[in-house]
């Protein structure tokens, strides 16, 4: 559960490249902002840099901009998105497809359940949300778009087996195109 172990497990996905690929990390928040996702991005980038990878980032507003992601992805081989939010993954997905680059997405939580719970649209626990919650029209549309993107992503990383199993079942992600890399516990 160390950061060195996490960066090693992430780099094992890139064994098909003859040399160390350039990686664009797309993250919603980044230090000096506080929070788990910001710290995770920083620590992962440090670990990948130590392993000799050329890392660039699209963070904050740049991470929600198709133009910025496209421009930064020109000099990278892989786009690695550290959020499940459609606001971020949709731009990364289209930029990756247009440029013929690999796309990996890290799922550390469930965007749809979190938003529905916070807005008071559900009080169901996540394990029951997809089987019992009646989605409104907007939720259905965004879910279908997200499902298409996740099914057509090169690789999906989950922070727990529970999340992986949920997404394999409800999003149709192939088990062979996904893995569990738990958070670091230094």
mmCIF file of N, CA and C in Angstrom, residues 47-142:
data_model
loop_
_atom_site.group_PDB
_atom_site.id
_atom_site.type_symbol
_atom_site.label_atom_id
_atom_site.label_comp_id
_atom_site.label_asym_id
_atom_site.label_seq_id
_atom_site.Cartn_x
_atom_site.Cartn_y
_atom_site.Cartn_z
ATOM 1 N N UNK A 47 5.795 9.596 -8.127
ATOM 2 C CA UNK A 47 6.229 8.214 -8.322
ATOM 3 C C UNK A 47 6.531 7.893 -9.774
ATOM 4 N N UNK A 48 5.692 8.361 -10.677
ATOM 5 C CA UNK A 48 5.918 8.103 -12.102
ATOM 6 C C UNK A 48 7.151 8.848 -12.608
ATOM 7 N N UNK A 49 7.368 10.076 -12.128
ATOM 8 C CA UNK A 49 8.580 10.824 -12.488
ATOM 9 C C UNK A 49 9.830 10.076 -12.033
ATOM 10 N N UNK A 50 9.810 9.523 -10.816
ATOM 11 C CA UNK A 50 10.958 8.763 -10.302
ATOM 12 C C UNK A 50 11.229 7.533 -11.160
ATOM 13 N N UNK A 51 10.161 6.969 -11.743
ATOM 14 C CA UNK A 51 10.320 5.796 -12.611
ATOM 15 C C UNK A 51 10.743 6.182 -14.030
ATOM 16 N N UNK A 52 10.930 7.472 -14.293
ATOM 17 C CA UNK A 52 11.434 7.923 -15.586
ATOM 18 C C UNK A 52 10.394 8.269 -16.625
ATOM 19 N N UNK A 53 9.156 8.412 -16.231
ATOM 20 C CA UNK A 53 8.095 8.762 -17.173
ATOM 21 C C UNK A 53 8.023 10.271 -17.355
ATOM 22 N N UNK A 54 7.681 10.680 -18.557
ATOM 23 C CA UNK A 54 7.470 12.093 -18.861
ATOM 24 C C UNK A 54 6.001 12.399 -18.581
ATOM 25 N N UNK A 55 5.757 13.194 -17.556
ATOM 26 C CA UNK A 55 4.395 13.461 -17.108
ATOM 27 C C UNK A 55 4.022 14.907 -17.380
ATOM 28 N N UNK A 56 2.820 15.100 -17.905
ATOM 29 C CA UNK A 56 2.239 16.440 -18.005
ATOM 30 C C UNK A 56 0.859 16.370 -17.353
ATOM 31 N N UNK A 57 0.313 17.533 -17.034
ATOM 32 C CA UNK A 57 -0.978 17.544 -16.339
ATOM 33 C C UNK A 57 -1.954 18.512 -16.988
ATOM 34 N N UNK A 58 -3.211 18.146 -16.884
ATOM 35 C CA UNK A 58 -4.329 19.050 -17.170
ATOM 36 C C UNK A 58 -5.140 19.026 -15.891
ATOM 37 N N UNK A 59 -5.217 20.163 -15.230
ATOM 38 C CA UNK A 59 -5.875 20.203 -13.933
ATOM 39 C C UNK A 59 -6.840 21.370 -13.870
ATOM 40 N N UNK A 60 -7.829 21.226 -12.978
ATOM 41 C CA UNK A 60 -8.802 22.294 -12.810
ATOM 42 C C UNK A 60 -9.559 22.587 -14.095
ATOM 43 N N UNK A 61 -9.617 23.867 -14.470
ATOM 44 C CA UNK A 61 -10.358 24.278 -15.668
ATOM 45 C C UNK A 61 -9.772 23.652 -16.934
ATOM 46 N N UNK A 62 -8.443 23.487 -16.997
ATOM 47 C CA UNK A 62 -7.822 22.852 -18.165
ATOM 48 C C UNK A 62 -8.302 21.412 -18.333
ATOM 49 N N UNK A 63 -8.602 20.745 -17.225
ATOM 50 C CA UNK A 63 -9.043 19.354 -17.279
ATOM 51 C C UNK A 63 -10.476 19.225 -17.794
ATOM 52 N N UNK A 64 -11.214 20.334 -17.827
ATOM 53 C CA UNK A 64 -12.580 20.338 -18.375
ATOM 54 C C UNK A 64 -12.624 20.943 -19.769
ATOM 55 N N UNK A 65 -11.468 21.170 -20.362
ATOM 56 C CA UNK A 65 -11.392 21.802 -21.680
ATOM 57 C C UNK A 65 -10.885 20.809 -22.722
ATOM 58 N N UNK A 66 -11.716 20.526 -23.704
ATOM 59 C CA UNK A 66 -11.296 19.629 -24.778
ATOM 60 C C UNK A 66 -10.041 20.168 -25.460
ATOM 61 N N UNK A 67 -10.005 21.461 -25.725
ATOM 62 C CA UNK A 67 -8.858 22.074 -26.421
ATOM 63 C C UNK A 67 -7.567 21.889 -25.620
ATOM 64 N N UNK A 68 -7.622 22.143 -24.314
ATOM 65 C CA UNK A 68 -6.427 22.011 -23.481
ATOM 66 C C UNK A 68 -5.963 20.555 -23.398
ATOM 67 N N UNK A 69 -6.893 19.646 -23.225
ATOM 68 C CA UNK A 69 -6.512 18.231 -23.163
ATOM 69 C C UNK A 69 -5.951 17.780 -24.501
ATOM 70 N N UNK A 70 -6.596 18.158 -25.583
ATOM 71 C CA UNK A 70 -6.129 17.793 -26.924
ATOM 72 C C UNK A 70 -4.709 18.305 -27.140
ATOM 73 N N UNK A 71 -4.476 19.577 -26.821
ATOM 74 C CA UNK A 71 -3.156 20.191 -27.023
ATOM 75 C C UNK A 71 -2.087 19.473 -26.197
ATOM 76 N N UNK A 72 -2.388 19.203 -24.940
ATOM 77 C CA UNK A 72 -1.411 18.552 -24.062
ATOM 78 C C UNK A 72 -1.212 17.084 -24.419
ATOM 79 N N UNK A 73 -2.229 16.445 -24.945
ATOM 80 C CA UNK A 73 -2.138 15.029 -25.297
ATOM 81 C C UNK A 73 -1.329 14.796 -26.572
ATOM 82 N N UNK A 74 -1.126 15.841 -27.352
ATOM 83 C CA UNK A 74 -0.313 15.710 -28.566
ATOM 84 C C UNK A 74 1.079 15.169 -28.247
ATOM 85 N N UNK A 75 1.642 15.544 -27.104
ATOM 86 C CA UNK A 75 2.996 15.140 -26.728
ATOM 87 C C UNK A 75 3.013 13.971 -25.746
ATOM 88 N N UNK A 76 1.892 13.288 -25.592
ATOM 89 C CA UNK A 76 1.810 12.144 -24.686
ATOM 90 C C UNK A 76 1.271 10.938 -25.438
ATOM 91 N N UNK A 77 1.460 9.775 -24.840
ATOM 92 C CA UNK A 77 0.956 8.538 -25.430
ATOM 93 C C UNK A 77 -0.314 8.055 -24.742
ATOM 94 N N UNK A 78 -0.460 8.440 -23.473
ATOM 95 C CA UNK A 78 -1.556 7.943 -22.650
ATOM 96 C C UNK A 78 -2.206 9.106 -21.920
ATOM 97 N N UNK A 79 -3.520 9.083 -21.876
ATOM 98 C CA UNK A 79 -4.285 10.030 -21.073
ATOM 99 C C UNK A 79 -4.830 9.252 -19.888
ATOM 100 N N UNK A 80 -4.479 9.684 -18.683
ATOM 101 C CA UNK A 80 -4.884 8.994 -17.456
ATOM 102 C C UNK A 80 -5.741 9.946 -16.638
ATOM 103 N N UNK A 81 -7.044 9.672 -16.574
ATOM 104 C CA UNK A 81 -8.011 10.545 -15.917
ATOM 105 C C UNK A 81 -8.243 10.056 -14.492
ATOM 106 N N UNK A 82 -8.085 10.958 -13.522
ATOM 107 C CA UNK A 82 -8.212 10.590 -12.111
ATOM 108 C C UNK A 82 -9.538 11.040 -11.524
ATOM 109 N N UNK A 83 -10.616 10.846 -12.247
ATOM 110 C CA UNK A 83 -11.946 11.174 -11.749
ATOM 111 C C UNK A 83 -12.987 10.407 -12.551
ATOM 112 N N UNK A 84 -14.143 10.190 -11.943
ATOM 113 C CA UNK A 84 -15.241 9.537 -12.659
ATOM 114 C C UNK A 84 -16.263 10.555 -13.162
ATOM 115 N N UNK A 85 -16.002 11.828 -12.961
ATOM 116 C CA UNK A 85 -16.948 12.863 -13.368
ATOM 117 C C UNK A 85 -17.022 12.987 -14.887
ATOM 118 N N UNK A 86 -18.232 12.935 -15.447
ATOM 119 C CA UNK A 86 -18.378 13.096 -16.897
ATOM 120 C C UNK A 86 -17.833 14.428 -17.418
ATOM 121 N N UNK A 87 -17.813 15.461 -16.568
ATOM 122 C CA UNK A 87 -17.266 16.756 -16.990
ATOM 123 C C UNK A 87 -15.819 16.648 -17.438
ATOM 124 N N UNK A 88 -15.121 15.678 -16.925
ATOM 125 C CA UNK A 88 -13.707 15.490 -17.244
ATOM 126 C C UNK A 88 -13.493 14.361 -18.241
ATOM 127 N N UNK A 89 -14.163 13.234 -18.026
ATOM 128 C CA UNK A 89 -13.868 12.076 -18.870
ATOM 129 C C UNK A 89 -14.320 12.265 -20.315
ATOM 130 N N UNK A 90 -15.369 13.032 -20.541
ATOM 131 C CA UNK A 90 -15.872 13.185 -21.910
ATOM 132 C C UNK A 90 -14.847 13.892 -22.802
ATOM 133 N N UNK A 91 -14.199 14.928 -22.284
ATOM 134 C CA UNK A 91 -13.192 15.653 -23.080
ATOM 135 C C UNK A 91 -11.961 14.783 -23.324
ATOM 136 N N UNK A 92 -11.533 14.071 -22.286
ATOM 137 C CA UNK A 92 -10.383 13.181 -22.418
ATOM 138 C C UNK A 92 -10.677 12.053 -23.401
ATOM 139 N N UNK A 93 -11.895 11.536 -23.354
ATOM 140 C CA UNK A 93 -12.288 10.446 -24.251
ATOM 141 C C UNK A 93 -12.194 10.886 -25.723
ATOM 142 N N UNK A 94 -12.815 12.007 -26.048
ATOM 143 C CA UNK A 94 -12.808 12.453 -27.443
ATOM 144 C C UNK A 94 -11.413 12.857 -27.912
ATOM 145 N N UNK A 95 -10.642 13.519 -27.070
ATOM 146 C CA UNK A 95 -9.272 13.885 -27.458
ATOM 147 C C UNK A 95 -8.441 12.628 -27.704
ATOM 148 N N UNK A 96 -8.573 11.633 -26.834
ATOM 149 C CA UNK A 96 -7.822 10.380 -26.990
ATOM 150 C C UNK A 96 -8.213 9.651 -28.260
ATOM 151 N N UNK A 97 -9.516 9.581 -28.533
ATOM 152 C CA UNK A 97 -9.990 8.882 -29.736
ATOM 153 C C UNK A 97 -9.513 9.580 -31.005
ATOM 154 N N UNK A 98 -9.634 10.897 -31.042
ATOM 155 C CA UNK A 98 -9.223 11.647 -32.233
ATOM 156 C C UNK A 98 -7.728 11.485 -32.494
ATOM 157 N N UNK A 99 -6.929 11.523 -31.426
ATOM 158 C CA UNK A 99 -5.472 11.440 -31.578
ATOM 159 C C UNK A 99 -4.941 10.010 -31.604
ATOM 160 N N UNK A 100 -5.817 9.027 -31.380
ATOM 161 C CA UNK A 100 -5.378 7.630 -31.358
ATOM 162 C C UNK A 100 -4.503 7.311 -30.161
ATOM 163 N N UNK A 101 -4.761 7.947 -29.035
ATOM 164 C CA UNK A 101 -3.980 7.732 -27.818
ATOM 165 C C UNK A 101 -4.734 6.795 -26.880
ATOM 166 N N UNK A 102 -4.009 6.150 -25.992
ATOM 167 C CA UNK A 102 -4.617 5.271 -24.992
ATOM 168 C C UNK A 102 -5.278 6.109 -23.906
ATOM 169 N N UNK A 103 -6.374 5.584 -23.356
ATOM 170 C CA UNK A 103 -7.099 6.271 -22.295
ATOM 171 C C UNK A 103 -7.307 5.317 -21.126
ATOM 172 N N UNK A 104 -6.890 5.769 -19.949
ATOM 173 C CA UNK A 104 -7.138 5.037 -18.707
ATOM 174 C C UNK A 104 -7.900 5.966 -17.772
ATOM 175 N N UNK A 105 -8.864 5.414 -17.055
ATOM 176 C CA UNK A 105 -9.665 6.203 -16.120
ATOM 177 C C UNK A 105 -9.605 5.527 -14.754
ATOM 178 N N UNK A 106 -9.361 6.327 -13.722
ATOM 179 C CA UNK A 106 -9.353 5.825 -12.346
ATOM 180 C C UNK A 106 -10.672 6.194 -11.690
ATOM 181 N N UNK A 107 -11.362 5.194 -11.185
ATOM 182 C CA UNK A 107 -12.639 5.387 -10.503
ATOM 183 C C UNK A 107 -12.406 5.214 -9.007
ATOM 184 N N UNK A 108 -12.506 6.313 -8.271
ATOM 185 C CA UNK A 108 -12.283 6.268 -6.834
ATOM 186 C C UNK A 108 -13.565 6.422 -6.038
ATOM 187 N N UNK A 109 -14.651 6.669 -6.718
ATOM 188 C CA UNK A 109 -15.953 6.841 -6.085
ATOM 189 C C UNK A 109 -17.008 6.751 -7.176
ATOM 190 N N UNK A 110 -18.248 6.921 -6.821
ATOM 191 C CA UNK A 110 -19.303 6.830 -7.821
ATOM 192 C C UNK A 110 -19.965 8.191 -8.017
ATOM 193 N N UNK A 111 -19.714 8.800 -9.160
ATOM 194 C CA UNK A 111 -20.213 10.137 -9.473
ATOM 195 C C UNK A 111 -21.732 10.222 -9.357
ATOM 196 N N UNK A 112 -22.439 9.290 -9.963
ATOM 197 C CA UNK A 112 -23.905 9.380 -10.023
ATOM 198 C C UNK A 112 -24.542 9.219 -8.649
ATOM 199 N N UNK A 113 -24.112 8.227 -7.896
ATOM 200 C CA UNK A 113 -24.671 8.018 -6.570
ATOM 201 C C UNK A 113 -24.358 9.198 -5.652
ATOM 202 N N UNK A 114 -23.105 9.687 -5.688
ATOM 203 C CA UNK A 114 -22.725 10.813 -4.830
ATOM 204 C C UNK A 114 -23.583 12.044 -5.106
ATOM 205 N N UNK A 115 -23.801 12.355 -6.387
ATOM 206 C CA UNK A 115 -24.595 13.537 -6.750
ATOM 207 C C UNK A 115 -26.057 13.355 -6.360
ATOM 208 N N UNK A 116 -26.597 12.173 -6.599
ATOM 209 C CA UNK A 116 -28.001 11.916 -6.247
ATOM 210 C C UNK A 116 -28.187 11.960 -4.733
ATOM 211 N N UNK A 117 -27.254 11.414 -3.999
ATOM 212 C CA UNK A 117 -27.353 11.405 -2.535
ATOM 213 C C UNK A 117 -27.242 12.827 -1.981
ATOM 214 N N UNK A 118 -26.255 13.591 -2.474
ATOM 215 C CA UNK A 118 -26.058 14.970 -2.001
ATOM 216 C C UNK A 118 -27.257 15.858 -2.323
ATOM 217 N N UNK A 119 -27.916 15.613 -3.452
ATOM 218 C CA UNK A 119 -29.067 16.429 -3.863
ATOM 219 C C UNK A 119 -30.377 15.943 -3.238
ATOM 220 N N UNK A 120 -30.329 14.858 -2.479
ATOM 221 C CA UNK A 120 -31.531 14.338 -1.843
ATOM 222 C C UNK A 120 -32.434 13.546 -2.783
ATOM 223 N N UNK A 121 -31.917 13.122 -3.946
ATOM 224 C CA UNK A 121 -32.713 12.336 -4.886
ATOM 225 C C UNK A 121 -32.724 10.849 -4.544
ATOM 226 N N UNK A 122 -31.838 10.446 -3.608
ATOM 227 C CA UNK A 122 -31.834 9.061 -3.146
ATOM 228 C C UNK A 122 -31.291 9.013 -1.724
ATOM 229 N N UNK A 123 -31.731 8.032 -1.001
ATOM 230 C CA UNK A 123 -31.131 7.745 0.299
ATOM 231 C C UNK A 123 -30.645 6.297 0.324
ATOM 232 N N UNK A 124 -30.591 5.698 -0.864
ATOM 233 C CA UNK A 124 -30.139 4.312 -0.987
ATOM 234 C C UNK A 124 -28.628 4.229 -0.812
ATOM 235 N N UNK A 125 -28.141 3.134 -0.228
ATOM 236 C CA UNK A 125 -26.693 2.929 -0.213
ATOM 237 C C UNK A 125 -26.225 2.592 -1.632
ATOM 238 N N UNK A 126 -24.950 2.810 -1.897
ATOM 239 C CA UNK A 126 -24.414 2.583 -3.239
ATOM 240 C C UNK A 126 -24.681 1.161 -3.735
ATOM 241 N N UNK A 127 -24.605 0.169 -2.871
ATOM 242 C CA UNK A 127 -24.798 -1.218 -3.318
ATOM 243 C C UNK A 127 -26.191 -1.454 -3.895
ATOM 244 N N UNK A 128 -27.189 -0.595 -3.553
ATOM 245 C CA UNK A 128 -28.552 -0.737 -4.072
ATOM 246 C C UNK A 128 -28.927 0.319 -5.100
ATOM 247 N N UNK A 129 -28.114 1.343 -5.229
ATOM 248 C CA UNK A 129 -28.456 2.495 -6.058
ATOM 249 C C UNK A 129 -28.799 2.112 -7.506
ATOM 250 N N UNK A 130 -27.955 1.359 -8.165
ATOM 251 C CA UNK A 130 -28.176 1.059 -9.584
ATOM 252 C C UNK A 130 -29.358 0.124 -9.824
ATOM 253 N N UNK A 131 -29.669 -0.723 -8.875
ATOM 254 C CA UNK A 131 -30.783 -1.650 -9.073
ATOM 255 C C UNK A 131 -32.123 -1.068 -8.634
ATOM 256 N N UNK A 132 -32.135 -0.067 -7.756
ATOM 257 C CA UNK A 132 -33.398 0.433 -7.193
ATOM 258 C C UNK A 132 -33.731 1.888 -7.539
ATOM 259 N N UNK A 133 -32.729 2.700 -7.816
ATOM 260 C CA UNK A 133 -32.968 4.136 -8.049
ATOM 261 C C UNK A 133 -33.582 4.372 -9.438
ATOM 262 N N UNK A 134 -34.634 5.176 -9.483
ATOM 263 C CA UNK A 134 -35.254 5.568 -10.756
ATOM 264 C C UNK A 134 -34.606 6.866 -11.209
ATOM 265 N N UNK A 135 -33.857 6.783 -12.301
ATOM 266 C CA UNK A 135 -33.140 7.950 -12.809
ATOM 267 C C UNK A 135 -34.099 8.905 -13.518
ATOM 268 N N UNK A 136 -33.818 10.213 -13.381
ATOM 269 C CA UNK A 136 -34.562 11.194 -14.168
ATOM 270 C C UNK A 136 -33.953 11.228 -15.577
ATOM 271 N N UNK A 137 -34.519 12.006 -16.474
ATOM 272 C CA UNK A 137 -34.088 12.023 -17.874
ATOM 273 C C UNK A 137 -32.622 12.445 -18.003
ATOM 274 N N UNK A 138 -32.245 13.500 -17.284
ATOM 275 C CA UNK A 138 -30.855 13.967 -17.348
ATOM 276 C C UNK A 138 -29.902 12.884 -16.862
ATOM 277 N N UNK A 139 -30.238 12.235 -15.739
ATOM 278 C CA UNK A 139 -29.391 11.162 -15.212
ATOM 279 C C UNK A 139 -29.260 10.017 -16.215
ATOM 280 N N UNK A 140 -30.356 9.668 -16.882
ATOM 281 C CA UNK A 140 -30.317 8.588 -17.877
ATOM 282 C C UNK A 140 -29.387 8.931 -19.038
ATOM 283 N N UNK A 141 -29.459 10.155 -19.522
ATOM 284 C CA UNK A 141 -28.625 10.567 -20.655
ATOM 285 C C UNK A 141 -27.150 10.568 -20.276
ATOM 286 N N UNK A 142 -26.839 11.197 -19.150
ATOM 287 C CA UNK A 142 -25.437 11.266 -18.716
ATOM 288 C C UNK A 142 -24.909 9.869 -18.390
#
